[in-house]
Amino acid sequence: MGRDRNMEPDNGALTTPMNADNKEFKELQQFLKKRADELDEKQRLQIELFALQIKIEDYLDAHEDEDHIIGVGEFLRLYIDKLGLKQNELARYIGLDPTNFNKILSGKRKVNFELSFMLSQIFNLDPKTWILIQVKNEYLELKRDKLKNFKKYKLEDLINT
């Protein structure tokens, strides 16, 4: 009798566990390492920048965690470090005073829409990304710090006044 492909494995997993000690796994590791070693610097950088993009998307999609807030500046620093830039170089390139750019990196100043478009063009991201990071962080900070202050507002109280 044929195996039912829609049947879930007995252990509850969708696939069988991977054995990292077997020959096939080690051969796969060697193959991937060989392919990675064949990449030139530009290709490696593209992969690393793509990994940063995924990190940002994961952060935006992640469950709300008020204790794990990553600011726009922290993500920008990752790009700056990965590209081997100096923050003053990037600031001047986009027409910002380095002191003001440092305030963005430290979280003391927000990214405006115009700057989000410039950064998105440079780093190949959707311009909304930088704004969405800020909005998520502001929401998490407000929720963490002041949610109890808002509990006093109730529809019933409004209707009964």
Backbone as numpy.savetxt, mean C-alpha at the origin, in Angstrom:
# Nx Ny Nz CAx CAy CAz Cx Cy Cz
-14.73 -44.58 -10.79 -15.58 -43.40 -10.79 -14.68 -42.16 -10.79
-15.06 -41.13 -11.56 -14.28 -39.90 -11.67 -14.37 -39.07 -10.41
-13.34 -38.28 -10.18 -13.28 -37.42 -9.00 -14.13 -36.18 -9.23
-14.88 -35.78 -8.21 -15.72 -34.58 -8.28 -14.82 -33.36 -8.09
-14.66 -32.56 -9.15 -13.77 -31.40 -9.09 -14.31 -30.28 -8.21
-15.59 -30.28 -7.92 -16.18 -29.25 -7.08 -16.11 -29.59 -5.60
-15.66 -30.78 -5.30 -15.59 -31.21 -3.91 -14.38 -30.59 -3.24
-14.59 -30.06 -2.05 -13.50 -29.45 -1.31 -12.67 -30.54 -0.65
-11.33 -30.39 -0.60 -10.50 -31.39 0.07 -10.91 -31.56 1.53
-10.64 -32.73 2.07 -11.04 -33.05 3.44 -10.45 -32.12 4.47
-9.24 -31.62 4.26 -8.59 -30.80 5.27 -9.09 -29.35 5.24
-10.03 -29.01 4.36 -10.58 -27.66 4.30 -9.79 -26.71 3.43
-8.66 -27.15 2.94 -7.84 -26.29 2.09 -8.30 -26.42 0.65
-8.06 -25.40 -0.12 -8.41 -25.43 -1.53 -7.36 -26.17 -2.35
-6.16 -26.29 -1.82 -5.10 -27.03 -2.50 -4.41 -27.89 -1.46
-3.63 -28.81 -1.94 -2.87 -29.65 -1.00 -1.69 -28.86 -0.48
-1.28 -29.11 0.74 -0.15 -28.38 1.31 1.11 -28.58 0.48
1.94 -27.53 0.42 3.17 -27.59 -0.36 4.28 -28.15 0.52
5.03 -29.07 -0.04 6.17 -29.63 0.67 7.42 -28.90 0.18
7.97 -28.06 1.04 9.13 -27.25 0.66 10.42 -28.05 0.64
10.36 -29.30 1.08 11.57 -30.12 1.12 11.69 -31.06 -0.08
10.66 -31.07 -0.95 10.74 -32.03 -2.05 11.55 -31.49 -3.22
11.90 -32.37 -4.11 12.75 -32.06 -5.26 12.10 -31.04 -6.19
10.79 -31.18 -6.45 10.10 -30.27 -7.37 10.11 -28.83 -6.86
9.91 -28.68 -5.57 9.90 -27.34 -4.99 11.28 -26.70 -5.10
12.31 -27.47 -4.81 13.68 -26.94 -4.90 14.04 -26.59 -6.34
13.56 -27.39 -7.30 13.80 -27.08 -8.71 13.09 -25.79 -9.11
11.87 -25.60 -8.60 11.14 -24.37 -8.88 11.88 -23.17 -8.29
12.38 -23.30 -7.08 13.16 -22.22 -6.47 14.38 -21.88 -7.31
15.09 -22.89 -7.77 16.28 -22.66 -8.59 15.92 -21.97 -9.91
14.82 -22.42 -10.53 14.37 -21.81 -11.78 14.05 -20.32 -11.56
13.30 -20.02 -10.50 12.93 -18.62 -10.24 14.15 -17.78 -9.91
15.09 -18.31 -9.16 16.30 -17.57 -8.84 17.10 -17.30 -10.11
17.20 -18.30 -10.97 17.94 -18.12 -12.23 17.30 -17.01 -13.07
15.96 -17.05 -13.17 15.25 -16.01 -13.94 15.45 -14.63 -13.32
15.42 -14.55 -12.00 15.63 -13.27 -11.32 17.04 -12.75 -11.56
18.01 -13.65 -11.56 19.40 -13.25 -11.79 19.62 -12.75 -13.21
18.78 -13.17 -14.14 18.92 -12.76 -15.54 18.33 -11.37 -15.81
17.57 -10.83 -14.87 16.95 -9.52 -15.06 18.01 -8.42 -15.01
17.83 -7.41 -15.85 18.73 -6.27 -15.76 18.21 -5.31 -14.67
18.99 -4.29 -14.37 18.65 -3.36 -13.29 17.29 -2.68 -13.51
17.02 -2.29 -14.75 15.76 -1.62 -15.05 14.57 -2.56 -14.77
14.70 -3.81 -15.16 13.62 -4.78 -14.92 13.44 -5.03 -13.42
14.54 -5.13 -12.69 14.45 -5.31 -11.23 13.76 -4.12 -10.58
14.12 -2.92 -11.03 13.50 -1.72 -10.47 12.00 -1.70 -10.77
11.62 -2.07 -11.97 10.20 -2.11 -12.32 9.44 -3.08 -11.42
10.03 -4.22 -11.14 9.40 -5.20 -10.26 9.29 -4.65 -8.85
10.33 -4.00 -8.37 10.30 -3.44 -7.02 9.28 -2.31 -6.91
9.16 -1.48 -7.95 8.16 -0.41 -7.94 6.74 -0.99 -8.00
6.59 -2.05 -8.76 5.29 -2.74 -8.81 4.95 -3.32 -7.44
5.95 -3.85 -6.74 5.73 -4.38 -5.40 5.27 -3.28 -4.45
5.83 -2.08 -4.59 5.38 -0.94 -3.77 3.94 -0.58 -4.08
3.58 -0.62 -5.35 2.20 -0.34 -5.75 1.26 -1.35 -5.10
1.63 -2.61 -5.11 0.81 -3.65 -4.49 0.71 -3.41 -2.99
1.81 -2.99 -2.38 1.80 -2.70 -0.93 0.80 -1.60 -0.61
0.76 -0.56 -1.44 -0.20 0.52 -1.24 -1.62 0.02 -1.41
-1.86 -0.75 -2.47 -3.20 -1.29 -2.70 -3.63 -2.21 -1.56
-2.71 -3.02 -1.06 -3.03 -3.88 0.08 -3.39 -3.05 1.30
-2.65 -1.96 1.51 -2.94 -1.09 2.65 -4.34 -0.49 2.53
-4.66 -0.02 1.33 -5.98 0.59 1.14 -7.11 -0.43 1.28
-6.85 -1.68 0.89 -7.87 -2.72 0.95 -7.93 -3.41 2.32
-6.92 -3.20 3.14 -6.83 -3.92 4.42 -7.93 -3.49 5.37
-8.23 -4.39 6.27 -9.20 -4.12 7.33 -8.73 -2.91 8.14
-9.68 -2.18 8.65 -9.36 -0.97 9.41 -8.62 -1.33 10.69
-7.42 -0.79 10.82 -6.61 -1.03 12.01 -6.07 0.31 12.48
-6.69 0.86 13.52 -6.31 2.19 14.01 -4.88 2.23 14.53
-4.33 1.06 14.85 -2.98 1.02 15.40 -1.91 0.84 14.31
-2.33 0.66 13.08 -1.38 0.45 11.99 -1.68 1.42 10.85
-1.33 2.66 11.06 -1.56 3.71 10.07 -0.25 4.00 9.35
-0.29 3.94 8.02 0.89 4.26 7.21 0.57 5.53 6.43
1.31 6.57 6.69 1.05 7.86 6.06 1.54 7.94 4.63
1.02 8.91 3.92 1.44 9.17 2.54 2.96 9.36 2.49
3.48 10.09 3.46 4.91 10.34 3.49 5.75 9.09 3.60
5.24 8.11 4.35 5.97 6.85 4.48 6.03 6.11 3.15
4.91 6.12 2.43 4.91 5.49 1.11 5.82 6.25 0.15
5.77 7.58 0.22 6.66 8.38 -0.65 8.13 8.08 -0.35
8.46 7.94 0.92 9.84 7.63 1.30 10.28 6.28 0.72
9.36 5.32 0.69 9.70 4.02 0.09 10.08 4.18 -1.37
9.32 5.02 -2.10 9.65 5.28 -3.50 10.98 6.01 -3.62
11.17 7.02 -2.80 12.41 7.79 -2.85 13.61 6.89 -2.58
13.50 6.05 -1.56 14.60 5.15 -1.22 14.85 4.13 -2.32
13.78 3.54 -2.84 13.91 2.51 -3.87 14.58 3.08 -5.12
14.27 4.33 -5.44 14.83 4.96 -6.64 16.19 5.61 -6.39
16.61 5.63 -5.13 17.90 6.23 -4.80 17.91 7.74 -4.97
16.74 8.35 -4.78 16.64 9.80 -4.91 16.90 10.48 -3.57
17.15 11.75 -3.64 17.19 12.58 -2.44 15.86 13.32 -2.41
15.29 13.48 -1.22 13.98 14.11 -1.14 14.00 15.53 -1.69
15.12 16.24 -1.54 15.21 17.60 -2.08 15.18 17.60 -3.60
15.76 16.55 -4.23 15.72 16.44 -5.69 14.27 16.31 -6.17
13.52 15.42 -5.52 12.12 15.23 -5.90 11.32 16.50 -5.65
11.56 17.13 -4.51 10.84 18.37 -4.19 11.06 19.43 -5.26
12.30 19.65 -5.62 12.60 20.66 -6.65 12.03 20.27 -8.00
12.09 18.98 -8.33 11.57 18.50 -9.62 10.08 18.80 -9.78
9.34 18.65 -8.68 7.89 18.91 -8.76 7.53 20.34 -8.37
8.55 21.17 -8.13 8.31 22.58 -7.88 7.90 22.92 -6.47
8.28 22.09 -5.51 7.96 22.37 -4.11 9.21 22.80 -3.36
9.01 23.66 -2.40 10.09 24.02 -1.49 10.45 22.76 -0.70
11.71 22.41 -0.59 12.10 21.20 0.13 11.56 21.14 1.56
11.46 22.29 2.22 10.92 22.31 3.59 9.45 21.89 3.59
8.68 22.38 2.63 7.27 22.00 2.55 7.12 20.52 2.18
8.00 20.04 1.31 7.95 18.63 0.94 8.28 17.75 2.14
9.24 18.19 2.94 9.58 17.46 4.16 8.39 17.37 5.11
7.58 18.41 5.15 6.38 18.40 5.99 5.37 17.37 5.48
5.31 17.18 4.17 4.44 16.14 3.60 4.98 14.77 3.99
6.28 14.60 3.88 6.89 13.32 4.22 6.71 12.98 5.70
6.72 13.98 6.55 6.59 13.75 7.99 5.13 13.70 8.44
4.19 13.97 7.53 2.77 13.91 7.87 2.22 15.19 8.47
3.00 16.25 8.48 2.55 17.52 9.04 1.75 18.33 8.03
1.82 17.92 6.78 1.12 18.62 5.70 0.49 17.58 4.78
-0.67 17.92 4.22 -1.39 16.99 3.36 -1.00 17.16 1.90
-1.24 16.08 1.15 -1.07 16.12 -0.30 -2.34 16.72 -0.89
-2.19 17.72 -1.75 -3.37 18.28 -2.41 -3.59 17.54 -3.73
-4.69 17.85 -4.40 -5.02 17.14 -5.64 -3.98 17.35 -6.73
-3.47 18.56 -6.85 -2.47 18.83 -7.88 -1.21 18.00 -7.65
-0.76 17.95 -6.41 0.43 17.16 -6.09 0.15 15.67 -6.30
-1.06 15.23 -5.99 -1.38 13.81 -6.20 -1.28 13.44 -7.68
-1.67 14.37 -8.56 -1.54 14.10 -10.00 -0.06 14.05 -10.42
0.75 14.95 -9.88 2.18 14.93 -10.22 2.83 13.63 -9.75
2.59 13.27 -8.50 3.19 12.04 -7.95 2.70 10.81 -8.70
1.45 10.83 -9.06 0.89 9.69 -9.78 1.50 9.55 -11.16
1.78 10.67 -11.80 2.42 10.63 -13.11 3.84 10.07 -12.99
4.54 10.52 -11.96 5.93 10.07 -11.76 5.98 8.59 -11.42
5.11 8.15 -10.49 5.19 6.79 -9.96 4.19 5.83 -10.60
3.51 6.28 -11.65 2.60 5.44 -12.40 1.48 4.84 -11.53
0.82 5.71 -10.79 -0.30 5.32 -9.94 -1.53 6.14 -10.29
-2.66 5.67 -9.90 -3.90 6.44 -10.05 -3.80 7.65 -9.11
-4.11 8.86 -9.58 -4.01 10.04 -8.72 -4.84 9.95 -7.44
-5.91 9.17 -7.48 -6.75 9.04 -6.27 -6.02 8.30 -5.16
-5.00 7.55 -5.50 -4.30 6.73 -4.52 -3.82 7.54 -3.33
-3.12 8.64 -3.61 -2.54 9.45 -2.53 -3.63 10.06 -1.65
-4.72 10.50 -2.29 -5.83 11.09 -1.54 -6.54 10.01 -0.72
-6.71 8.83 -1.30 -7.37 7.73 -0.57 -6.57 7.31 0.66
-5.25 7.31 0.56 -4.42 7.00 1.73 -4.70 8.02 2.82
-4.71 9.30 2.45 -4.97 10.36 3.44 -6.34 10.22 4.07
-7.35 9.99 3.24 -8.72 9.88 3.76 -8.83 8.69 4.70
-8.27 7.56 4.30 -8.32 6.37 5.18 -7.65 6.68 6.51
-6.49 7.32 6.47 -5.76 7.61 7.69 -6.50 8.61 8.58
-7.08 9.62 7.98 -7.85 10.59 8.77 -9.03 9.91 9.44
-9.70 9.04 8.69 -10.82 8.28 9.24 -10.37 7.42 10.41
-9.27 6.68 10.23 -8.77 5.80 11.29 -8.36 6.60 12.53
-7.71 7.73 12.32 -7.29 8.56 13.45 -8.50 9.11 14.20
-9.49 9.58 13.46 -10.70 10.11 14.08 -11.43 9.01 14.84
-11.54 7.86 14.21 -12.21 6.72 14.85 -11.47 6.32 16.12
-10.17 6.28 16.07 -9.36 5.88 17.22 -9.45 6.91 18.35
-9.37 8.19 18.00 -9.23 9.22 19.02 -10.55 9.83 19.51
-11.58 9.84 18.66 -12.76 10.62 19.05 -14.09 9.89 18.89
-14.08 8.62 18.57 -15.34 7.92 18.34 -16.27 8.03 19.53
-15.73 7.95 20.74 -16.58 8.02 21.92 -17.30 9.38 22.01
-16.71 10.43 21.48 -17.36 11.76 21.50 -18.60 11.81 20.60
-18.65 10.95 19.60 -19.77 10.99 18.66 -20.92 10.08 19.06
-20.71 9.25 20.05 -21.76 8.32 20.46 -22.97 9.02 21.06
-22.79 10.26 21.47 -23.91 11.00 22.06 -24.94 11.43 21.01
-24.59 11.38 19.75 -25.51 11.80 18.69 -26.38 10.61 18.27
-27.70 10.79 18.49 -28.64 9.72 18.17 -29.86 10.31 17.47
-30.36 9.58 16.50 -31.54 10.00 15.76 -32.73 10.21 16.68
-32.90 9.29 17.64 -34.04 9.41 18.56 -34.02 10.72 19.32
-32.83 11.15 19.78 -32.72 12.41 20.50 -33.07 13.59 19.60
-32.65 13.53 18.35 -32.95 14.60 17.40 -34.44 14.70 17.15
-35.08 13.56 16.96 -36.52 13.54 16.68 -37.32 14.02 17.88
-36.87 13.70 19.06 -37.62 14.03 20.28 -37.39 15.45 20.77
-36.56 16.24 20.06 -36.33 17.61 20.53 -37.38 18.56 20.03
